[in-house]
Coordinates of C-alpha atoms in Angstrom, one line a residue:
X193 CA 153.1 42.2 106.5
X194 CA 151.9 40.1 109.4
X195 CA 148.9 38.1 108.3
X196 CA 147.1 35.7 110.6
X197 CA 144.9 33.0 109.0
X198 CA 142.8 30.6 111.0
X199 CA 142.7 27.0 109.7
X200 CA 139.9 24.6 110.3
X201 CA 140.6 21.9 112.9
X202 CA 140.6 18.3 111.6
X203 CA 138.0 16.1 113.1
X204 CA 138.8 12.4 113.6
X205 CA 135.7 10.2 113.5
X206 CA 135.7 7.0 115.5
X207 CA 133.6 4.1 114.2
X208 CA 131.8 3.9 117.5
X209 CA 131.6 5.4 120.9
X210 CA 130.8 3.9 124.2
X211 CA 128.1 5.4 126.4
X212 CA 126.6 4.7 129.8
X213 CA 123.1 3.2 129.9
X214 CA 120.2 3.7 132.3
X215 CA 121.5 1.1 134.8
X216 CA 125.3 1.8 134.3
X217 CA 125.9 -0.7 131.6
X218 CA 128.2 0.1 128.7
X219 CA 126.5 0.5 125.3
X220 CA 127.6 1.6 121.9
X221 CA 126.1 4.4 119.7
X222 CA 125.2 3.5 116.1
X223 CA 127.9 4.5 113.5
X224 CA 125.3 6.5 111.4
X225 CA 124.8 8.9 114.3
X226 CA 128.5 9.5 114.7
X227 CA 129.0 10.0 111.0
X228 CA 126.2 12.6 110.8
X229 CA 127.7 14.5 113.9
X230 CA 131.2 14.4 112.5
X231 CA 130.1 15.8 109.0
X232 CA 128.2 18.7 110.7
X233 CA 131.3 19.7 112.8
X234 CA 133.6 19.4 109.8
X235 CA 131.3 21.5 107.6
X236 CA 131.0 24.3 110.2
X237 CA 134.8 24.3 110.8
X238 CA 135.5 24.5 107.1
X239 CA 133.1 27.4 106.6
X240 CA 134.7 29.2 109.5
X241 CA 138.2 28.7 108.0
X242 CA 137.0 30.0 104.7
X243 CA 135.5 33.2 106.3
X244 CA 138.7 33.9 108.3
X245 CA 141.1 33.3 105.4
X246 CA 139.0 35.5 103.1
X247 CA 139.2 38.3 105.7
X248 CA 142.9 38.0 106.4
X249 CA 143.8 41.1 108.5
X250 CA 147.0 43.1 108.1
X251 CA 147.8 43.9 111.8
X252 CA 150.3 46.5 111.0
X253 CA 148.0 48.4 108.7
X254 CA 145.1 48.1 111.2
X255 CA 147.3 49.4 114.0
X256 CA 148.4 52.4 111.9
X257 CA 144.7 53.2 111.1
X258 CA 143.7 52.9 114.7
X259 CA 146.5 55.3 115.9
X260 CA 145.6 57.7 113.1
X261 CA 141.9 57.7 114.1
X262 CA 142.8 58.2 117.7
X263 CA 144.7 61.4 117.1
X264 CA 142.6 64.4 118.4
X265 CA 141.1 66.6 115.6
X266 CA 141.5 70.3 115.9
X267 CA 144.3 70.4 118.4
X268 CA 146.4 72.6 116.2
X269 CA 145.0 76.2 116.5
X270 CA 144.1 77.8 113.3
X271 CA 146.3 80.8 112.4
X272 CA 144.4 84.1 112.4
X273 CA 144.7 86.0 109.1
X274 CA 145.3 89.6 109.9
X275 CA 146.3 92.5 107.7
X276 CA 149.7 94.2 107.7
X277 CA 148.0 97.3 109.0
X278 CA 146.7 95.4 112.0
X279 CA 150.1 93.8 112.7
X280 CA 151.7 97.2 112.6
X281 CA 149.2 98.7 115.1
X282 CA 149.3 95.5 117.3
X283 CA 153.0 96.0 117.8
X284 CA 152.4 99.3 119.5
X285 CA 150.2 97.6 122.2
X286 CA 152.0 96.6 125.4
X287 CA 150.0 93.4 125.9
X288 CA 147.1 92.0 127.9
X289 CA 149.0 91.9 131.2
X290 CA 149.8 95.6 131.2
X291 CA 147.1 98.0 132.2
X292 CA 147.7 101.7 131.3
X293 CA 146.4 104.9 132.8
X294 CA 143.1 106.1 131.3
X295 CA 144.5 109.0 129.2
X296 CA 147.5 107.0 128.1
X297 CA 145.3 104.2 127.0
X298 CA 143.0 106.5 125.0
X299 CA 145.9 108.3 123.3
X300 CA 147.3 104.8 122.3
X301 CA 143.8 103.9 120.9
X302 CA 143.8 107.1 118.8
X303 CA 147.2 106.4 117.5
X304 CA 146.2 102.8 116.4
X305 CA 142.9 104.0 114.7
X306 CA 144.3 104.0 111.2
X307 CA 141.4 102.6 109.1
X308 CA 140.1 104.5 106.1
X309 CA 136.9 105.6 108.0
X310 CA 136.3 107.4 111.3
X311 CA 136.4 104.5 113.8
X312 CA 134.3 104.3 116.9
X313 CA 136.1 104.0 120.3
X314 CA 134.7 101.2 122.3
X315 CA 134.6 100.0 125.8
X316 CA 134.6 96.2 126.7
X317 CA 134.4 95.4 130.3
X318 CA 134.2 91.9 131.9
X319 CA 132.3 92.0 135.2
X320 CA 132.1 89.5 138.0
X321 CA 128.3 88.8 137.6
X322 CA 126.2 86.0 136.3
X323 CA 123.2 87.5 134.5
X324 CA 121.2 84.3 134.7
X325 CA 120.3 85.4 138.2
X326 CA 117.8 88.2 138.5
X327 CA 119.9 90.0 141.2
X328 CA 123.0 90.0 139.0
X329 CA 121.6 91.6 135.8
X330 CA 122.9 95.0 134.6
X331 CA 121.0 97.3 132.2
X332 CA 121.0 101.0 132.4
X333 CA 121.6 104.3 130.4
X334 CA 124.2 107.0 130.7
X335 CA 124.4 110.4 129.2
X336 CA 127.9 111.0 127.7
X337 CA 129.2 114.6 128.3
X338 CA 130.6 114.9 124.8
X339 CA 128.1 112.8 122.9
X340 CA 128.7 109.7 120.8
X341 CA 129.6 111.5 117.6
X342 CA 126.7 109.8 115.9
X343 CA 123.3 111.4 115.2
X344 CA 120.6 109.2 116.6
X345 CA 117.2 108.9 115.0
X346 CA 114.4 108.8 117.6
X347 CA 110.8 107.7 117.1
X348 CA 108.2 108.4 119.7
X349 CA 104.9 106.5 120.1
X350 CA 102.5 108.6 121.9
X351 CA 99.1 110.3 121.4
X352 CA 97.5 113.6 122.0
X353 CA 99.6 116.7 122.8
X354 CA 102.7 114.5 123.3
X355 CA 103.0 114.2 119.5
X356 CA 103.5 117.9 119.1
X357 CA 105.9 118.0 122.1
X358 CA 108.0 115.2 120.7
X359 CA 108.3 116.8 117.3
X360 CA 109.3 120.1 118.8
X361 CA 112.0 118.3 120.9
X362 CA 113.5 116.9 117.7
X363 CA 112.0 113.5 117.2
X364 CA 112.3 112.0 113.7
X365 CA 109.0 110.2 114.0
X366 CA 106.0 110.8 116.3
X367 CA 102.6 109.3 116.3
X368 CA 100.2 106.9 117.8
X369 CA 98.4 104.0 116.1
X370 CA 99.4 105.1 112.7
X371 CA 103.1 105.0 113.6
X372 CA 102.6 101.5 115.1
X373 CA 101.0 100.4 111.8
X374 CA 104.0 101.8 109.8
X375 CA 106.4 100.0 112.1
X376 CA 104.4 96.8 111.7
X377 CA 104.7 97.2 107.9
X378 CA 108.4 97.5 108.0
X379 CA 109.4 101.0 109.1
X380 CA 112.7 100.6 111.0
X381 CA 114.5 103.9 110.1
X382 CA 115.3 104.9 113.7
X383 CA 117.9 104.0 116.4
X384 CA 115.7 104.5 119.5
X385 CA 111.9 104.0 120.1
X386 CA 110.4 106.0 123.0
X387 CA 106.9 105.3 124.2
X388 CA 104.5 106.6 126.8
X389 CA 103.2 104.0 129.3
X390 CA 99.6 104.2 127.9
X391 CA 100.8 103.0 124.5
X392 CA 102.8 100.0 125.7
X393 CA 99.9 97.6 125.4
X394 CA 99.5 98.5 121.8
X395 CA 103.2 98.2 121.1
X396 CA 103.3 94.6 122.5
X397 CA 102.3 93.1 119.1
X398 CA 105.5 94.6 117.7
X399 CA 107.7 92.3 119.8
X400 CA 108.8 90.2 116.9
X401 CA 110.0 93.2 114.9
X402 CA 111.5 95.3 117.7
X403 CA 112.8 92.6 120.0
X404 CA 115.6 91.1 117.9
X405 CA 116.9 94.6 117.1
X406 CA 116.9 95.7 120.7
X407 CA 114.4 98.5 120.0
X408 CA 111.5 97.4 122.3
X409 CA 110.9 100.2 124.8
X410 CA 111.9 99.4 128.3
X411 CA 111.7 101.4 131.6
X412 CA 115.2 100.4 132.5
X413 CA 116.5 101.8 129.3
X414 CA 114.7 105.1 129.8
X415 CA 112.6 104.5 126.6
X416 CA 109.3 104.3 128.5
X417 CA 108.5 107.6 130.0
X418 CA 105.8 110.3 130.3
X419 CA 108.4 113.1 129.7
X420 CA 108.9 112.5 125.9
X421 CA 110.6 115.8 125.4
X422 CA 113.4 115.1 127.9
X423 CA 113.9 111.6 126.5
X424 CA 114.2 112.8 122.9
X425 CA 116.8 115.4 124.0
X426 CA 118.8 112.9 126.0
X427 CA 119.0 110.4 123.2
X428 CA 119.7 113.1 120.6
X429 CA 122.4 114.6 122.9
X430 CA 124.4 111.4 123.5
X431 CA 122.6 109.2 125.9
X432 CA 123.6 105.5 125.4
X433 CA 122.2 102.2 126.7
X434 CA 124.4 99.4 127.9
X435 CA 123.6 96.0 129.3
X436 CA 125.6 92.9 130.3
X437 CA 125.4 89.9 128.0
X438 CA 125.0 86.2 129.0
X439 CA 128.7 86.1 129.9
X440 CA 128.7 89.2 132.1
X441 CA 130.4 91.4 129.6
X442 CA 129.5 95.0 128.6
X443 CA 130.2 96.5 125.2
X444 CA 129.5 100.1 124.5
X445 CA 130.8 102.7 122.1
X446 CA 131.6 106.1 123.8
X447 CA 132.9 108.3 121.0
X448 CA 134.7 108.6 117.7
X449 CA 138.4 108.5 116.8
X450 CA 138.0 112.2 115.7
X451 CA 137.3 113.1 119.4
X452 CA 140.1 114.6 121.6
X453 CA 141.7 112.4 124.2
X454 CA 140.3 114.5 127.0
X455 CA 136.8 114.3 125.6
X456 CA 137.0 110.5 125.4
X457 CA 138.4 110.2 128.9
X458 CA 135.4 112.2 130.2
X459 CA 133.0 109.9 128.4
X460 CA 134.8 106.8 129.7
X461 CA 134.7 108.2 133.2
X462 CA 130.9 108.8 132.9
X463 CA 130.3 105.2 131.9
X464 CA 132.5 103.9 134.7
X465 CA 130.6 105.9 137.3
X466 CA 127.2 104.8 135.9
X467 CA 128.2 101.1 136.0
X468 CA 129.3 101.4 139.5
X469 CA 126.2 103.3 140.5
X470 CA 124.1 100.5 138.9
X471 CA 126.0 97.7 140.4
X472 CA 123.7 94.6 140.8
X473 CA 122.8 93.8 144.4
X474 CA 123.9 90.1 143.9
X475 CA 127.4 91.1 142.7
X476 CA 130.0 89.8 145.2
X477 CA 133.7 90.3 145.5
X478 CA 135.6 92.1 142.8
X479 CA 133.2 93.8 140.4
X480 CA 135.4 94.8 137.6
X481 CA 137.6 91.9 136.2
X482 CA 139.0 93.6 133.2
X483 CA 138.5 96.9 131.3
X484 CA 139.6 97.2 127.7
X485 CA 139.3 100.1 125.2
X486 CA 139.9 99.9 121.5
X487 CA 138.9 101.3 118.1
X488 CA 136.6 99.5 115.6
X489 CA 139.5 98.0 113.7
X490 CA 142.3 98.4 116.2
X491 CA 143.8 96.1 119.0
X492 CA 142.5 96.1 122.6
X493 CA 144.3 98.1 125.3
X494 CA 143.9 97.4 129.0
X495 CA 142.9 100.3 131.3
X496 CA 143.8 100.5 135.0
X497 CA 140.4 100.5 136.6
X498 CA 141.8 101.9 139.9
X499 CA 143.3 104.9 138.2
X500 CA 140.0 105.6 136.3
X501 CA 138.0 105.3 139.5
X502 CA 140.3 107.6 141.4
X503 CA 140.2 110.3 138.7
X504 CA 137.2 112.0 140.5
X505 CA 139.5 113.0 143.5
X506 CA 142.1 114.4 141.2
X507 CA 139.9 116.8 139.3

């Protein structure tokens, strides 16, 4: 162990010291002054030596601690824990660099949907947009030809004759101020909330309840309309809403694993056409970066966007 200790320097006191006077003559200082200065210097040097010797440093240990502290934390990636079922299904996937034809990708998704429940088939698209700019935001709806495989519960906030029309169209809830009061008290047993334009000022106070759940009526989502019957039928029949998140990604479910491959391809094609038709004006260059499909508990599979886009000319 290399230990460095600083010792106090010795101070030699002379009996007297010559100094230069005002007119250049030599004069001697009194011995009492020299003794006092020497004692003060010796006392400070001794205290310094005691502090340094008491805090003797092991340089090798200090260097080892410094190197250990300088090592970056978290550089080793944490291993993801996956089930044997997922590992088996993941082995069937060609990889992220290989994009398959739409029908081939859907068939592979169905073969990897091996969970104990009926999984949802999802689309995950990465777009070349930056939603923080107003001209690069994407939010729209699309009616899936074969539905979503899930029964949607629709509530309609309206008044007058529209209440009867909404209930005849199949709405689960329909009403005016009384329905608003029920929602304010905690009624959230619905998937979509449709409202007529004249009721929007009254719904504004429900922003804290509806906003975080994505249930606030919006004209872009087709949930603010005067034709409540058509809106209810559309959402009951498989109309879905999609929007780009902060990173420019779109996530939407377009069917169940119990659907046929052809039905899912038709739904996927409908979403692709809708997203192209609603392309933001500020989107420049390549619009679609990646297009991936998967089941709820299955691995992702890349889809060739060009082949999906050109399917309209082949049909």
